[in-house]
Structures are given as structure tokens and as C-alpha cells.
Short mmCIF file of C-alpha atoms in Angstrom, two decimals:
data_model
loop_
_atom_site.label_atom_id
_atom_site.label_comp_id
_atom_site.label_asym_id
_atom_site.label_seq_id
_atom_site.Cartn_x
_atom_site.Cartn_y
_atom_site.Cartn_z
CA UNK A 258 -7.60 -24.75 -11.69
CA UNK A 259 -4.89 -25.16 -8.93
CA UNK A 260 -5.15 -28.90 -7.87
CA UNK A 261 -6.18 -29.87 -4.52
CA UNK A 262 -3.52 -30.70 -2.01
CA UNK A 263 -2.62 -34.54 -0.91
CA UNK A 264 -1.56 -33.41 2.42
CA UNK A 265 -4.59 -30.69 3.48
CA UNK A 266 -4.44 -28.88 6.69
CA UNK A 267 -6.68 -30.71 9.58
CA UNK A 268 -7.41 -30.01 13.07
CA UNK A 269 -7.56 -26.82 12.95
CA UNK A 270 -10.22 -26.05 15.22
CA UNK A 271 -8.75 -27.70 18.36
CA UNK A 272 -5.69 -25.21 18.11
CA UNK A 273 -8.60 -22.33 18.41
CA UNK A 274 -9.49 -23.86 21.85
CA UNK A 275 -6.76 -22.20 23.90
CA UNK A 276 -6.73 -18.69 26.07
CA UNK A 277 -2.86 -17.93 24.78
CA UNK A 278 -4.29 -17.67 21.29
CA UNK A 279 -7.44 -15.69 21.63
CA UNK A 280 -4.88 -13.56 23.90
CA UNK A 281 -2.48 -13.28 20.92
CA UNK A 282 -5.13 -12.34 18.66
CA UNK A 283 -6.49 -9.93 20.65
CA UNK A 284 -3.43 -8.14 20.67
CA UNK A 285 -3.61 -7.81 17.02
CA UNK A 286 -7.15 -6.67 17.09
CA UNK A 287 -6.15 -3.76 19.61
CA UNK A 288 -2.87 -2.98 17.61
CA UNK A 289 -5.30 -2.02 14.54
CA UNK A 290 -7.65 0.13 16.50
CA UNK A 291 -11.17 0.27 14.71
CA UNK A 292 -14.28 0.90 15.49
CA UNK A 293 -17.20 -0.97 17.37
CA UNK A 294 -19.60 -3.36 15.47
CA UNK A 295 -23.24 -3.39 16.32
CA UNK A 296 -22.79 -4.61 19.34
CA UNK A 297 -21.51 -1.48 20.49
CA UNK A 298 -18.66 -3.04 22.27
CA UNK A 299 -15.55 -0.58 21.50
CA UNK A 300 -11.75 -1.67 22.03
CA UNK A 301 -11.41 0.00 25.00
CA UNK A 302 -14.25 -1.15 26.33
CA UNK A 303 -13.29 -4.99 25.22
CA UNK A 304 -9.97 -4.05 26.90
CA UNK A 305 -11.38 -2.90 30.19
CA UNK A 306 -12.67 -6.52 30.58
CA UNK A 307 -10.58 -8.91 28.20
CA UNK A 308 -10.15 -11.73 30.46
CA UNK A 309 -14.08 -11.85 30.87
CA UNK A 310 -14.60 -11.87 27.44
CA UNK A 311 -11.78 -13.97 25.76
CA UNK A 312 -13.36 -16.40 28.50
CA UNK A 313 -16.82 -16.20 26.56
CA UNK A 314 -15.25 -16.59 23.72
CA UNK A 315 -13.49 -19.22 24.48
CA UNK A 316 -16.41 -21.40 26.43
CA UNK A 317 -18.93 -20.35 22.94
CA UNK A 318 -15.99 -22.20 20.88
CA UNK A 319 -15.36 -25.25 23.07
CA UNK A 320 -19.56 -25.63 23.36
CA UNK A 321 -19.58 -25.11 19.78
CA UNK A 322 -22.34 -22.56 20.45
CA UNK A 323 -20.61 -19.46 18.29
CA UNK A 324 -22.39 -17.85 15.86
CA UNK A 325 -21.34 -14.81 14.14
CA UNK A 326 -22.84 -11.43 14.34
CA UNK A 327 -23.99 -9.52 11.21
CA UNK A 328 -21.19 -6.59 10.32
CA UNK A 329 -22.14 -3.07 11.09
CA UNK A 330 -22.41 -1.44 7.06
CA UNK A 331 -20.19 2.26 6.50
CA UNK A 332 -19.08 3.74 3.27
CA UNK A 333 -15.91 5.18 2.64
CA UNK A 334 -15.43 7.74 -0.62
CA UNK A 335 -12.95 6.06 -3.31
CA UNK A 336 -10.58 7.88 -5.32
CA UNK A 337 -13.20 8.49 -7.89
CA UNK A 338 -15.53 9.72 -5.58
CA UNK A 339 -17.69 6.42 -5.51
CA UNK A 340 -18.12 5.15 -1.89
CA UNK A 341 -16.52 1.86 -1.24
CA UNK A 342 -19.06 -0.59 1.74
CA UNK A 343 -17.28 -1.75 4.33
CA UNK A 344 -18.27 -4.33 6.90
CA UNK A 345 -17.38 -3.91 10.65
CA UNK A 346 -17.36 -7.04 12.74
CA UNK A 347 -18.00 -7.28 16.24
CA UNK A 348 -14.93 -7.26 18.60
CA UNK A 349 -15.49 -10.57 19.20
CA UNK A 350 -15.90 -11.86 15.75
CA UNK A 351 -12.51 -9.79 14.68
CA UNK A 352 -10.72 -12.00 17.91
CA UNK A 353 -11.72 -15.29 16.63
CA UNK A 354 -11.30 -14.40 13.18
CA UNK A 355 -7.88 -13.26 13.53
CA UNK A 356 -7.30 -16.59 15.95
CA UNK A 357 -8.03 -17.99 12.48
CA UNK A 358 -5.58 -16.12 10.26
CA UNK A 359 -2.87 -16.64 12.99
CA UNK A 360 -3.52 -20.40 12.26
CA UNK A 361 -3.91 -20.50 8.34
CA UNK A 362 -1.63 -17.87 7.11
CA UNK A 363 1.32 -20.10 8.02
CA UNK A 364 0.48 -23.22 5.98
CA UNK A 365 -0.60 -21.18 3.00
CA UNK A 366 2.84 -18.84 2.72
CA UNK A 367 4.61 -22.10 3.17
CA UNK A 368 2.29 -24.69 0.58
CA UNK A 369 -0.41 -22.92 -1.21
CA UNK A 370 0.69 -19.39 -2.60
CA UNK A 371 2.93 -18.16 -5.31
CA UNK A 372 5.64 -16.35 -5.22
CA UNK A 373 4.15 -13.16 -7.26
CA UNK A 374 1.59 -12.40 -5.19
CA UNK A 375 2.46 -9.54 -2.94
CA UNK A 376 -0.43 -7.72 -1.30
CA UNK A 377 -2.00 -8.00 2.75
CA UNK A 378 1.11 -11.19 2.65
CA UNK A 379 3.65 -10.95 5.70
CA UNK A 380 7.03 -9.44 4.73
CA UNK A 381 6.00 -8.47 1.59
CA UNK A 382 4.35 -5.21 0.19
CA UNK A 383 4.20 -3.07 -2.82
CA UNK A 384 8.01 -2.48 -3.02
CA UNK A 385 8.40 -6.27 -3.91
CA UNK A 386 5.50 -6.05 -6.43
CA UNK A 387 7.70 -3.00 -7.88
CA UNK A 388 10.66 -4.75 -7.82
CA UNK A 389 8.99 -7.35 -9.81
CA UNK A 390 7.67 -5.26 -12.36
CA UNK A 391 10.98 -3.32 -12.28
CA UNK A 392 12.97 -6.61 -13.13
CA UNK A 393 10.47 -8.02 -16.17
CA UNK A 394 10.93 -4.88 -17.17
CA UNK A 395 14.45 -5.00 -17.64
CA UNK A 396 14.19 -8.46 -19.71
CA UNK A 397 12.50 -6.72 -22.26
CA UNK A 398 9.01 -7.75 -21.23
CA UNK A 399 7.01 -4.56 -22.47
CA UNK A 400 3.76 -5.92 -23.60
CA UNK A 401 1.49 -5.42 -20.20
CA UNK A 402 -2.17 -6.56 -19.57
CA UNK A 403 -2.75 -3.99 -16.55
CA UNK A 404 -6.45 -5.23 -14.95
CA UNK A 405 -8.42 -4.41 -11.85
CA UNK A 406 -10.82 -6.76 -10.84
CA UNK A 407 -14.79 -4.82 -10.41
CA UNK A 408 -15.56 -4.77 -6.57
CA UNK A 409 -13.51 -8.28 -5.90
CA UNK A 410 -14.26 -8.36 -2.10
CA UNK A 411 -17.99 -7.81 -2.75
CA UNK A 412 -18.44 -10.33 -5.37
CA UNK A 413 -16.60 -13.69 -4.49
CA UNK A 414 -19.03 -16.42 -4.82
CA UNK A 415 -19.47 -18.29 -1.63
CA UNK A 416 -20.19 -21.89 -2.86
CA UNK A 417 -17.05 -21.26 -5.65
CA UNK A 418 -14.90 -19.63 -2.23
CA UNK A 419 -15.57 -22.73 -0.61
CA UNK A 420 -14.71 -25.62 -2.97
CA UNK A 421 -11.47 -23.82 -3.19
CA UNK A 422 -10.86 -23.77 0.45
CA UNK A 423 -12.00 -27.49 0.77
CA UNK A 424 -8.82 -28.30 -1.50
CA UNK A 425 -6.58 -27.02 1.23
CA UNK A 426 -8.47 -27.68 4.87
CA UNK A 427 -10.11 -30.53 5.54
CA UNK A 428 -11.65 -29.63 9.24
CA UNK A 429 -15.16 -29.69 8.52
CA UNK A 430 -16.12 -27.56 11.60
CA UNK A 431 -13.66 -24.50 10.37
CA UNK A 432 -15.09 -24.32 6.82
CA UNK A 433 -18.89 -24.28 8.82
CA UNK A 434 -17.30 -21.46 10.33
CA UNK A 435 -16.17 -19.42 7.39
CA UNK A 436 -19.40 -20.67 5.51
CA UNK A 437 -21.60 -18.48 8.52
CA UNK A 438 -18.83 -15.58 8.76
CA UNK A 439 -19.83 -15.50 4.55
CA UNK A 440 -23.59 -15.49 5.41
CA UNK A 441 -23.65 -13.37 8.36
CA UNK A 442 -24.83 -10.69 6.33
CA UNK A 443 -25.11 -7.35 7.78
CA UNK A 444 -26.73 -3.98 9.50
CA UNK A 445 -27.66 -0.72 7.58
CA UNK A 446 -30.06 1.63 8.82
CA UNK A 447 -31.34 -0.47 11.79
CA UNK A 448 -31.98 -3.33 9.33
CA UNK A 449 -30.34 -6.63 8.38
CA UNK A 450 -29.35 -7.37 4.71
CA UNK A 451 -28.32 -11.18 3.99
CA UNK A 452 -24.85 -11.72 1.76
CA UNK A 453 -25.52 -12.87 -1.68
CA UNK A 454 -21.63 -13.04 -2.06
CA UNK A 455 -18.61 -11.36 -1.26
CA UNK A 456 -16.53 -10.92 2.07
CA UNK A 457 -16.96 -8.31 3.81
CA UNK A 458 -14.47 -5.87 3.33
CA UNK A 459 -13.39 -4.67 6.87
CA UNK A 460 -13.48 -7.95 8.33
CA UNK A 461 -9.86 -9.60 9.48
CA UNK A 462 -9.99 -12.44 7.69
CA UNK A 463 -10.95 -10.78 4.28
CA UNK A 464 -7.71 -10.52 2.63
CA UNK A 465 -6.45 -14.05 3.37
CA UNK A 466 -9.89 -15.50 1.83
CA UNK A 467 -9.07 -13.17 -1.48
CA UNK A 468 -5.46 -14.18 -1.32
CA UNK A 469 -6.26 -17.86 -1.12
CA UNK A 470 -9.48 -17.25 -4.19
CA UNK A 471 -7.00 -15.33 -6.53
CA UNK A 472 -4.22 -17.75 -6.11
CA UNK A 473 -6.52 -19.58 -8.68
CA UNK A 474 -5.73 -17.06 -11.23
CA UNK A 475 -2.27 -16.66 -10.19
CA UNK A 476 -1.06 -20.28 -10.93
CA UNK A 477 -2.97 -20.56 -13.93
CA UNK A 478 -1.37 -17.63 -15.72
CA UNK A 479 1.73 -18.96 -14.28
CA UNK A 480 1.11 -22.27 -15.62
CA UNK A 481 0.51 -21.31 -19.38
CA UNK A 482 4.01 -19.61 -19.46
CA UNK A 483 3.20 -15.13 -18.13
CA UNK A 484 4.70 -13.56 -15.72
CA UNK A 485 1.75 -11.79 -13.50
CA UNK A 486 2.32 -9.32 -10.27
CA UNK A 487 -0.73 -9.21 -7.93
CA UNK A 488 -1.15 -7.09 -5.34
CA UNK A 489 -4.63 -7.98 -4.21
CA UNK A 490 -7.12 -7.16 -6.62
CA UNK A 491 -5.11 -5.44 -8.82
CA UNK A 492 -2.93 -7.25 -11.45
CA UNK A 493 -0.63 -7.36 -14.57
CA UNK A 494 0.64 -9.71 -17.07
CA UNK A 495 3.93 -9.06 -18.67
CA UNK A 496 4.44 -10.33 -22.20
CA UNK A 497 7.53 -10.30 -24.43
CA UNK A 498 5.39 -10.32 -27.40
CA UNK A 499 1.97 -8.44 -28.91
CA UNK A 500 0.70 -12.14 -29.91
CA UNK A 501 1.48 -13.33 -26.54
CA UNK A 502 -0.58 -10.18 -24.72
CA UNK A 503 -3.55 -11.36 -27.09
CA UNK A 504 -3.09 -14.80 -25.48
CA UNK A 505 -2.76 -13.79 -22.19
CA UNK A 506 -5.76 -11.46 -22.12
CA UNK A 507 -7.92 -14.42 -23.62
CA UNK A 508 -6.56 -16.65 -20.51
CA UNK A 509 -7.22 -13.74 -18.25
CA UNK A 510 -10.87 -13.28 -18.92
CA UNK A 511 -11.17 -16.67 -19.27
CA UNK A 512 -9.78 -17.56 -15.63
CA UNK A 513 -11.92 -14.80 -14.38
CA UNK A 514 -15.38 -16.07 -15.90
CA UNK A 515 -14.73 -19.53 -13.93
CA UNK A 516 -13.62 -18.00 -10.93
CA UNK A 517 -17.55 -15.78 -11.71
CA UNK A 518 -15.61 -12.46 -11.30
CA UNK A 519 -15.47 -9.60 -13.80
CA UNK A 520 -13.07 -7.15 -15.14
CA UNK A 521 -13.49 -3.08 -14.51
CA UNK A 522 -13.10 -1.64 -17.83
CA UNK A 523 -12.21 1.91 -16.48
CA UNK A 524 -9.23 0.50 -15.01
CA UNK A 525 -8.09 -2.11 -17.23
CA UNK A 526 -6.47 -1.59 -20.54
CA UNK A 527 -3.52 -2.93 -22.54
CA UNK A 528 0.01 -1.43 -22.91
CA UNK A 529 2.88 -1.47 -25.54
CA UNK A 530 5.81 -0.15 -23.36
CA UNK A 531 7.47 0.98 -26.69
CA UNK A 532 5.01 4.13 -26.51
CA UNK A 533 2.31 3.81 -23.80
CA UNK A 534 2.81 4.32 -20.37
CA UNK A 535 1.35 3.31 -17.53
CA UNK A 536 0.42 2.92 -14.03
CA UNK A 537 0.66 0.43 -10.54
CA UNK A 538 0.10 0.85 -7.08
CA UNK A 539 0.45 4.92 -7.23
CA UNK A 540 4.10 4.45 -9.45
CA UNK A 541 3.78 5.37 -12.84
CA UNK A 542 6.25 4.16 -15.62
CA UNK A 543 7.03 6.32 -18.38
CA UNK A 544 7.45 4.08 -22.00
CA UNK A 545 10.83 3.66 -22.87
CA UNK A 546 13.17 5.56 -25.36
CA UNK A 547 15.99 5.54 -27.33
CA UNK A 548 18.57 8.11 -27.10
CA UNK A 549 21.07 9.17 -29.53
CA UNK A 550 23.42 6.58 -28.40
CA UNK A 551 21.23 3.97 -29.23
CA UNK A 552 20.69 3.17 -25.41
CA UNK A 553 17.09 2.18 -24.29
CA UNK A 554 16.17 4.15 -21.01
CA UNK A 555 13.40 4.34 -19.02
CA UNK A 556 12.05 6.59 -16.00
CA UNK A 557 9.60 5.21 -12.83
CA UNK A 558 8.41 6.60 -9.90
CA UNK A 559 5.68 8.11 -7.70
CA UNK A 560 2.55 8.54 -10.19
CA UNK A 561 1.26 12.46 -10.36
CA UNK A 562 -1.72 11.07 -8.49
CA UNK A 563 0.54 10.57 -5.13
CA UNK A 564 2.21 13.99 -5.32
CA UNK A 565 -0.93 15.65 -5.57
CA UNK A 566 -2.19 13.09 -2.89
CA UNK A 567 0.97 14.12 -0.35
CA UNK A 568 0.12 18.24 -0.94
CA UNK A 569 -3.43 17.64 -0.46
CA UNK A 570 -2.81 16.14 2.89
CA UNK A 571 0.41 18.17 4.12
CA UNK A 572 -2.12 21.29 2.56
CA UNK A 573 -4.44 20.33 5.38
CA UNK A 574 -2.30 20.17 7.97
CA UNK A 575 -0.08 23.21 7.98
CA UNK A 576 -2.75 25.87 7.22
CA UNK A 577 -1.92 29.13 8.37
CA UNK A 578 -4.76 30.00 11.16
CA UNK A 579 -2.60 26.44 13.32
CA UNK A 580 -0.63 28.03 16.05
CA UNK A 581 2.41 25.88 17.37
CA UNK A 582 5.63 25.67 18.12
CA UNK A 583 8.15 24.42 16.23
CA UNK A 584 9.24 21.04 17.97
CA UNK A 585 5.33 20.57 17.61
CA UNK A 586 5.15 21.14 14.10
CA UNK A 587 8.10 18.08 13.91
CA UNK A 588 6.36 15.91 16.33
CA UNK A 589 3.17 16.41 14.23
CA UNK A 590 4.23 16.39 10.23
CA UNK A 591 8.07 13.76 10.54
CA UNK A 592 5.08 10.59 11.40
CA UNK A 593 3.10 11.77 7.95
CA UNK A 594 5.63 13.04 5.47
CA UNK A 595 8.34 9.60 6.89
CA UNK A 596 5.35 7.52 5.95
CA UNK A 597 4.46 8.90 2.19
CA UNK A 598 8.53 9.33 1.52
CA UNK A 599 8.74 5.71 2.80
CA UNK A 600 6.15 4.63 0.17
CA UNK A 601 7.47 7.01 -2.99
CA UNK A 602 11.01 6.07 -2.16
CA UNK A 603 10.33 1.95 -3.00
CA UNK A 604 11.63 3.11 -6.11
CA UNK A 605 15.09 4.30 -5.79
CA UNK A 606 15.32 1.29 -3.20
CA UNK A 607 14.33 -0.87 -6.11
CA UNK A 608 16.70 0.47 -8.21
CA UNK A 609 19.51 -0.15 -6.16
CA UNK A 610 18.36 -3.61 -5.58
CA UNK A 611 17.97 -5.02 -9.36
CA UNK A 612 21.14 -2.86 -10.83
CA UNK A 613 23.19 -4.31 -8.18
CA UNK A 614 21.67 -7.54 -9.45
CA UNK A 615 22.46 -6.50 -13.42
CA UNK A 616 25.78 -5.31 -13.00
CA UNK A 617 26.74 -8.71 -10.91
CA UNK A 618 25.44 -10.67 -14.84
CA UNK A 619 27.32 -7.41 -16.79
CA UNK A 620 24.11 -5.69 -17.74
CA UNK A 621 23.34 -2.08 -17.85
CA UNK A 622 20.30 -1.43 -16.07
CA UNK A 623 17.68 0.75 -18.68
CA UNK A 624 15.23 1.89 -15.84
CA UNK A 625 15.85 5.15 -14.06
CA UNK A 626 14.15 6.32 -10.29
CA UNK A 627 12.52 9.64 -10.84
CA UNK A 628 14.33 11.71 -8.37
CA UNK A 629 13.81 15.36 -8.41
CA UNK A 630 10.27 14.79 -7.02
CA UNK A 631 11.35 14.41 -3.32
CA UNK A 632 13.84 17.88 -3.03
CA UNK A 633 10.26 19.60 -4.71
CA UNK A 634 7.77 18.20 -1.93
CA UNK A 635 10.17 19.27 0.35
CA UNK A 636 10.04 22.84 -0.78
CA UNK A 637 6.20 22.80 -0.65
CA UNK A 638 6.26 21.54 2.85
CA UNK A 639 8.86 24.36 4.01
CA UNK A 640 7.12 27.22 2.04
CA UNK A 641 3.64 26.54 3.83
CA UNK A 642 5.50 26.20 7.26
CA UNK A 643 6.75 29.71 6.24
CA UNK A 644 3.31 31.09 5.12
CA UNK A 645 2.57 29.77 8.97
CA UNK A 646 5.19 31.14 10.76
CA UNK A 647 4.32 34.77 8.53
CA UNK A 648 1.39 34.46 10.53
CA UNK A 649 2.58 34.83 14.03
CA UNK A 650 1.06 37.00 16.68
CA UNK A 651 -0.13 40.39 15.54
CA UNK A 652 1.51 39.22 12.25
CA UNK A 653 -1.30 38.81 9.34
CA UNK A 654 1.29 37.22 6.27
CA UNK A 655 0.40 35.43 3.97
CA UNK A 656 2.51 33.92 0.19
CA UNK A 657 4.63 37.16 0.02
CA UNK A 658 5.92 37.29 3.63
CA UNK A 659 6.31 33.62 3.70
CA UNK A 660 8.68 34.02 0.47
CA UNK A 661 10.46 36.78 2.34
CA UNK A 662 11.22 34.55 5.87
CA UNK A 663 13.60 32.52 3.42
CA UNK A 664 16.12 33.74 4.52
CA UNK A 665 15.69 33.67 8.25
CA UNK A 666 13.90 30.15 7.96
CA UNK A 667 16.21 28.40 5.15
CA UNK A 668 16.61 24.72 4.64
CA UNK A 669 19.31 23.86 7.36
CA UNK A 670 17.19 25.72 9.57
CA UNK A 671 14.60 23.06 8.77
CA UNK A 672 16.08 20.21 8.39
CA UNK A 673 19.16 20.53 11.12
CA UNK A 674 17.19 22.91 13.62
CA UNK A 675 13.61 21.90 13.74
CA UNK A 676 14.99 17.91 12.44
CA UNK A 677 12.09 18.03 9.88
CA UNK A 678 12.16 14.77 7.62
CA UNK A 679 13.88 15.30 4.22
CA UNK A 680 12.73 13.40 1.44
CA UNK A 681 15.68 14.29 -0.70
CA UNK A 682 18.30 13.80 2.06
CA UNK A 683 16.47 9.85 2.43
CA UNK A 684 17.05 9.94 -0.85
CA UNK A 685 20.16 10.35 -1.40
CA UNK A 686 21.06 8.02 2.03
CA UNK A 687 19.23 5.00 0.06
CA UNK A 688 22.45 5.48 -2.29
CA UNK A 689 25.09 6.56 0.07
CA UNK A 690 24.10 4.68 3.65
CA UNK A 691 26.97 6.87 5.54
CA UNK A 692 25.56 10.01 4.61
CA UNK A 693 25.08 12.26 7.80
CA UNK A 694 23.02 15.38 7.29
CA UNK A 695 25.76 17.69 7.54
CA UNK A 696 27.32 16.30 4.61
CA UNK A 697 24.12 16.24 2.95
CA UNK A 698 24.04 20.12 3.60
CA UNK A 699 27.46 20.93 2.64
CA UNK A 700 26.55 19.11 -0.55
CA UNK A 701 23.37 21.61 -1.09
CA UNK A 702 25.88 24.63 -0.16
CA UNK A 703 28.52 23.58 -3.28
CA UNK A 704 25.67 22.88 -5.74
CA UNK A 705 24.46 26.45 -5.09
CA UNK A 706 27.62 27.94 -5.26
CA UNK A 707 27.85 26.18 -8.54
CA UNK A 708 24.38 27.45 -9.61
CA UNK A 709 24.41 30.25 -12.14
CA UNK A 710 24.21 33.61 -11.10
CA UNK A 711 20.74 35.19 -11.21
CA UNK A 712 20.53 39.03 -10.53
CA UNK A 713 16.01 38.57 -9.92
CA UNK A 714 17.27 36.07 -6.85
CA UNK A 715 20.03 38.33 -5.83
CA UNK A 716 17.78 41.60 -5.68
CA UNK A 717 14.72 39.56 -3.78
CA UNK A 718 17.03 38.14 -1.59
CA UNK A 719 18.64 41.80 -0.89
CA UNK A 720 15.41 42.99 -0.17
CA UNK A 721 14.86 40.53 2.09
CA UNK A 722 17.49 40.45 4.57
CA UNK A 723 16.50 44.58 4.81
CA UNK A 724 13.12 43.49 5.93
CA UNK A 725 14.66 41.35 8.46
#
């Protein structure tokens, strides 16, 4: 495993002892909202009377009289309808753990983890871990170990959590610390469980104590010659070779079975990228083929899961019986349909990034963004705002009518009128940074005057202006 260092961090618990920092972590803990552990104590009420208690907190510390309180137990339902536990820590307990982070995460970006390990890191996200893939990719690395590690939070061994810690921090008092946040257990049903293993998933700290476990398994595989992206628990190793994907998976399992963690079958599987394709982090990547040219291409982009995900959830929120107007249909859908483009669009911004990369070394970049996606959610988003506005007073419409109010409600009355977020139009910007909207509109006008002449869309759309 990943040797210890010569130089480990000390004294850390003396920079805990100070108001300014509990303040500053505080701040943090009301940024991310959350709910009350099971003390009861919510974030406004903490923020009613923060002095008072970052003044407990800090007297508990400097006594050395702290002790951690268990974490209140809730389930949340998983993908694959499983429930996922989650532990909620007191207010208190989220302060001084986040104190902690404040402290640690520092040292360890700067001296303890590699460079492919992307997720719950500052600055980084899953549009590096894409870009990553993205860029193996493009070197020809198409034999993939895609693994998920089974319920990772839950089952970190405490004593094995530990040792690895101790090879980094040598303040004896902070490691007593983690060691009772670890056994702190927690509250279900009015009754107090004890923690076998595991952090609690919920808690502040929990993704820094994976990060710092996993880097195990990151330098490791690193070390005996794969490339691996992690984004948290879930991993891939990219191999040039089918002998060296045999290798790797050997290492793999065999890193894991030291580190006492285990694989989940259902989501972990092997892929030739000649003819399988596969899945990460919601992108999917379609195996790559060779055209008549000879040319080897390739397509990526948001998986089918995440467009069904994103019309689920705009489904929900435009339905028909909502009444509002329309600079309150903007203010309430631009915050949810920015943040899902944001996330589908890593790809094209990807793109952009490693051809610009490939071109500057005279290579021809094989991988292709998916793009006709975005200009299709966007017509699902318009034609249930449609179906809405159908709906309007003593108006009872429903599919039909909405269909029909295309042509009073058409796209630039959507996206230059009511200012409702394009996906396409981002899009396109991500390739062309000076492109206002207008232009972007004039360009939809010329591409339908271009479009072939259909006499269904012609009669439905004369039929619909005389309903106007």
C-alpha cells in the first residue's frame, strides 16, 4: 500500500481552538442547509444563537470534554429502488467536523492524493473525470474494468481507516477524535445502534475519510502501470490490451480484499470498447466504429437514464392543474433545467477541451458529443408549458390544444420573450462563445427555411392559425 509520509501533518488540534474557524465552518454548515440531528437543534435555530453555541463548542474543545453525539438514522430510495441509510449529525458535530475538513483537505490535495481522483475534491467534478476518460479514450485505451464498490461508506473498516490515517497525521488527539466520530453509532426508532464499520454517510467529514481510504487503491493501480478514474466509489481501469484488463481486474480485487471492501456485481462488469458500450457518472459511451473511410469514430454523452431523469422531474413540475404567470414559470424552471444542461453539457465542453488539445499534436479527434439531445428536451419542456397554458381560465386543453398554441407560443416566444434556458442555444455557445440569442434564432429561421417541404405540417399549421 501507499507508504507512510516522512513529513506527517501535526498539531492539528490547536488550529481547532479558535472562534474565526468554528465561525468559518459554520458558514459552510448553514450554506448546505440540512436537517436537525437528534438533538433537535435545526440551522435556524443554531443561527438564532451562534455566538452562544460556537462558544460551547469552543470551551468543550479547549477542556477536551467533546464527545460526539450518535447520528439521527433516515433512508433515502436509490435508483434501484433500494433505500440508501444516511446518518445526520448534530449541528454541532457537523461545525467541528467541517472545522476539521477546513484543516485537512489542504495538506491532502497538496501531498497525499492523486491526480485521477475526481469526486467531493475542490475544483474538480465529474467533467474532469469525463475528460479523463474522454482522453484515454482517444489513445486507444478500449479495454475498461468499470466497478462500483458494494455500500463503500457503510463498510470501511475502522481499525484498517485508521492505520491509514496514522500514515499521514500524527496528532494523537485528532485521530481520538475521528476514532469516536467512527463509533458514535447512531439513533433509529428511539434506539441507539453501535457502528461495526463504515462512516456515516451524511456526515461532513465522510467523503474526505473515503477519499483519503481509496487513495490506497488509487496509487496502487497507478503504481503497476493502469490508468484508473475515480469518482468516489465508483471506478474504472483503462487498458490498451485484453491481457492487461485480466491483470488489472486480478490487482483490482486484490487491492480491494486488503483494503476488506467488496465489489457489487450488478454494477461491475468488463468492456471491450471495440463492441460493448458502456456507462459513467450518467454519460454513456457508445463502442466505437469504423466507417467506410476507414476512420474510427465514436459518440458520448448524457446516458438514457438522465434524459428520462430530466422529463421525470420537469414532468413534475409543469403539470397542467399549476397556475402562473409566465415570468414565474422562468423564475421557477431556468434554476432546474440550467442545472441538468450544466451537467449533460460536460460533454461538448470536453470535447472542445481535448480536440483543441489533439489538433495542437496533429491528431484527429475519434470521439463525438451527442448533440441532438439538448434541442429535444427543449421541445418537451415547451410542449408541456403549452399543454399548461391550454389550460387557462375557463380553458380545459389538454395534448391537442397544446399542439395547436404552436403557433402563438413558438420558440422565440420562449426563449427571447419569457428568457427560458435553452439547452441547444448553451450548446451551441460552448462552440461559438459570441453567440447572442438572436443569432442563435436567425440560425433556427434559415435551417427551417432549408427544411423540406411537408404538406401534413403545412395543413396543421393552417388549421391552426384559424383557431387562433
Amino acid at each position: 500500500m501507499n507508504e507512510p509520509l516522512k513529513q506527517k501533518l501535526f498539531s492539528i488540534y490547536g488550529q481547532l481552538l479558535s472562534y474565526r474557524r468554528l465561525e468559518e465552518a459554520w458558514k459552510h454548515v448553514k450554506a448546505n442547509h440540512g436537517a436537525s440531528g437528534v438533538d433537535k437543534v435545526s440551522i435556524k435555530d443554531f443561527d438564532e444563537n451562534s455566538e452562544k453555541y460556537l462558544n460551547e463548542i469552543l470551551k468543550e474543545l479547549k477542556e477536551k470534554t467533546y464527545k460526539p453525539t450518535s447520528a439521527r438514522r433516515v433512508y433515502i430510495k436509490k435508483k434501484n429502488g433500494k433505500l440508501r441509510p444516511l446518518g445526520i449529525p448534530t449541528i454541532k458535530d457537523r461545525v467541528i467536523q467541517q472545522a476539521l475538513v477546513n484543516i485537512l483537505t489542504p495538506f491532502f490535495e497538496k501531498n497525499v492524493f492523486h491526480d485521477n481522483s475526481c469526486g467531493f475534491r475542490p475544483n474538480r467534478g465529474t467533467e474532469l473525470a469525463v475528460k479523463k476518460v474522454v482522453t484515454r479514450l482517444e489513445y486507444d485505451y478500449w479495454y475498461i474494468y468499470d466497478f462500483d464498490i458494494k455500500g463503500c461508506f457503510d463498510n470501511i473498516p475502522h481499525k484498517k481507516l485508521m492505520k491509514v490515517l496514522s500514515k499521514y497525521i500524527s496528532d494523537g488527539t485528532v485521530l481520538e477524535m475521528i476514532w469516536n466520530w467512527l463509533k458514535a453509532g447512531y439513533m433509529e426508532d428511539g434506539r441507539r445502534y453501535d457502528s461495526q464499520s463504515g462512516v456515516q454517510q451524511g456526515g461532513v467529514w465522510s467523503p474526505l475519510a473515503m477519499n483519503i481510504y481509496l487513495n490506497e487503491l488509487d496509487w496502487e493501480v497507478s503504481k503497476a502501470g493502469f490508468e484508473i478514474v475515480r469518482y468516489a466509489d465508483d471506478s474504472i481501469v483503462m487498458c490498451k490490451t485484453a491481457e492487461e484488463l485480466e491483470r488489472a481486474v486480478v490487482l483490482v480485487n486484490g487491492i480491494l480484499d486488503q483494503l476488506g471492501l467488496e465489489l457489487s456485481e450488478e454494477k461491475t462488469h468488463k468492456v471491450d470498447f471495440h463492441k460493448d458500450n458502456f456507462e459513467y457518472l450518467n454519460y454513456i459511451f457508445y463502442h466505437v466504429h469504423r466507417g467506410k473511410d476507414g476512420k474510427e469514430t465514436y459518440y458520448y454523452g448524457p446516458s438514457p437514464s438522465a434524459e428520462k431523469k430530466f422529463r421525470q422531474d420537469l414532468k413534475a413540475e409543469t403539470k397542467k392543474s399549476y397556475s402562473k404567470s409566465f415570468e414565474q414559470w422562468t423564475a421557477k424552471l431556468n434554476p432546474i433545467m440550467r442545472g441538468k444542461y450544466n451537467y449533460m453539457l460536460a460533454t461538448a465542453k470536453v470535447w472542445k477541451e481535448v480536440n483543441e488539445v489533439l489538433l495542437a499534436r496533429n491528431r484527429v479527434m475519434k470521439g463525438k458529443p451527442i448533440k441532438g439531445i439538448y434541442s429535444q428536451l427543449d421541445a418537451y419542456v415547451r410542449g408541456r408549458l403549452r399543454v399548461n397554458f391550454s389550460n387557462r381560465g375557463k380553458m380545459h386543453g389538454g395534448q391537442r390544444a397544446g399542439k395547436m398554441l404552436t403557433v402563438k407560443y413558438g420558440n422565440r416566444f420562449f426563449i427571447c420573450n419569457m428568457k427560458l434556458v435553452c439547452g441547444d442555444y448553451l450548446l451551441r455557445k460552448i462552440f461559438h462563445e459570441d453567440l447572442t440569442v438572436e443569432e442563435y434564432m436567425l440560425n433556427r429561421d434559415r435551417a427551417k427555411k432549408k427544411s423540406s417541404y411537408s404538406p401534413n405540417r403545412a395543413r396543421f399549421f393552417a388549421y391552426a392559425y384559424a383557431k387562433l
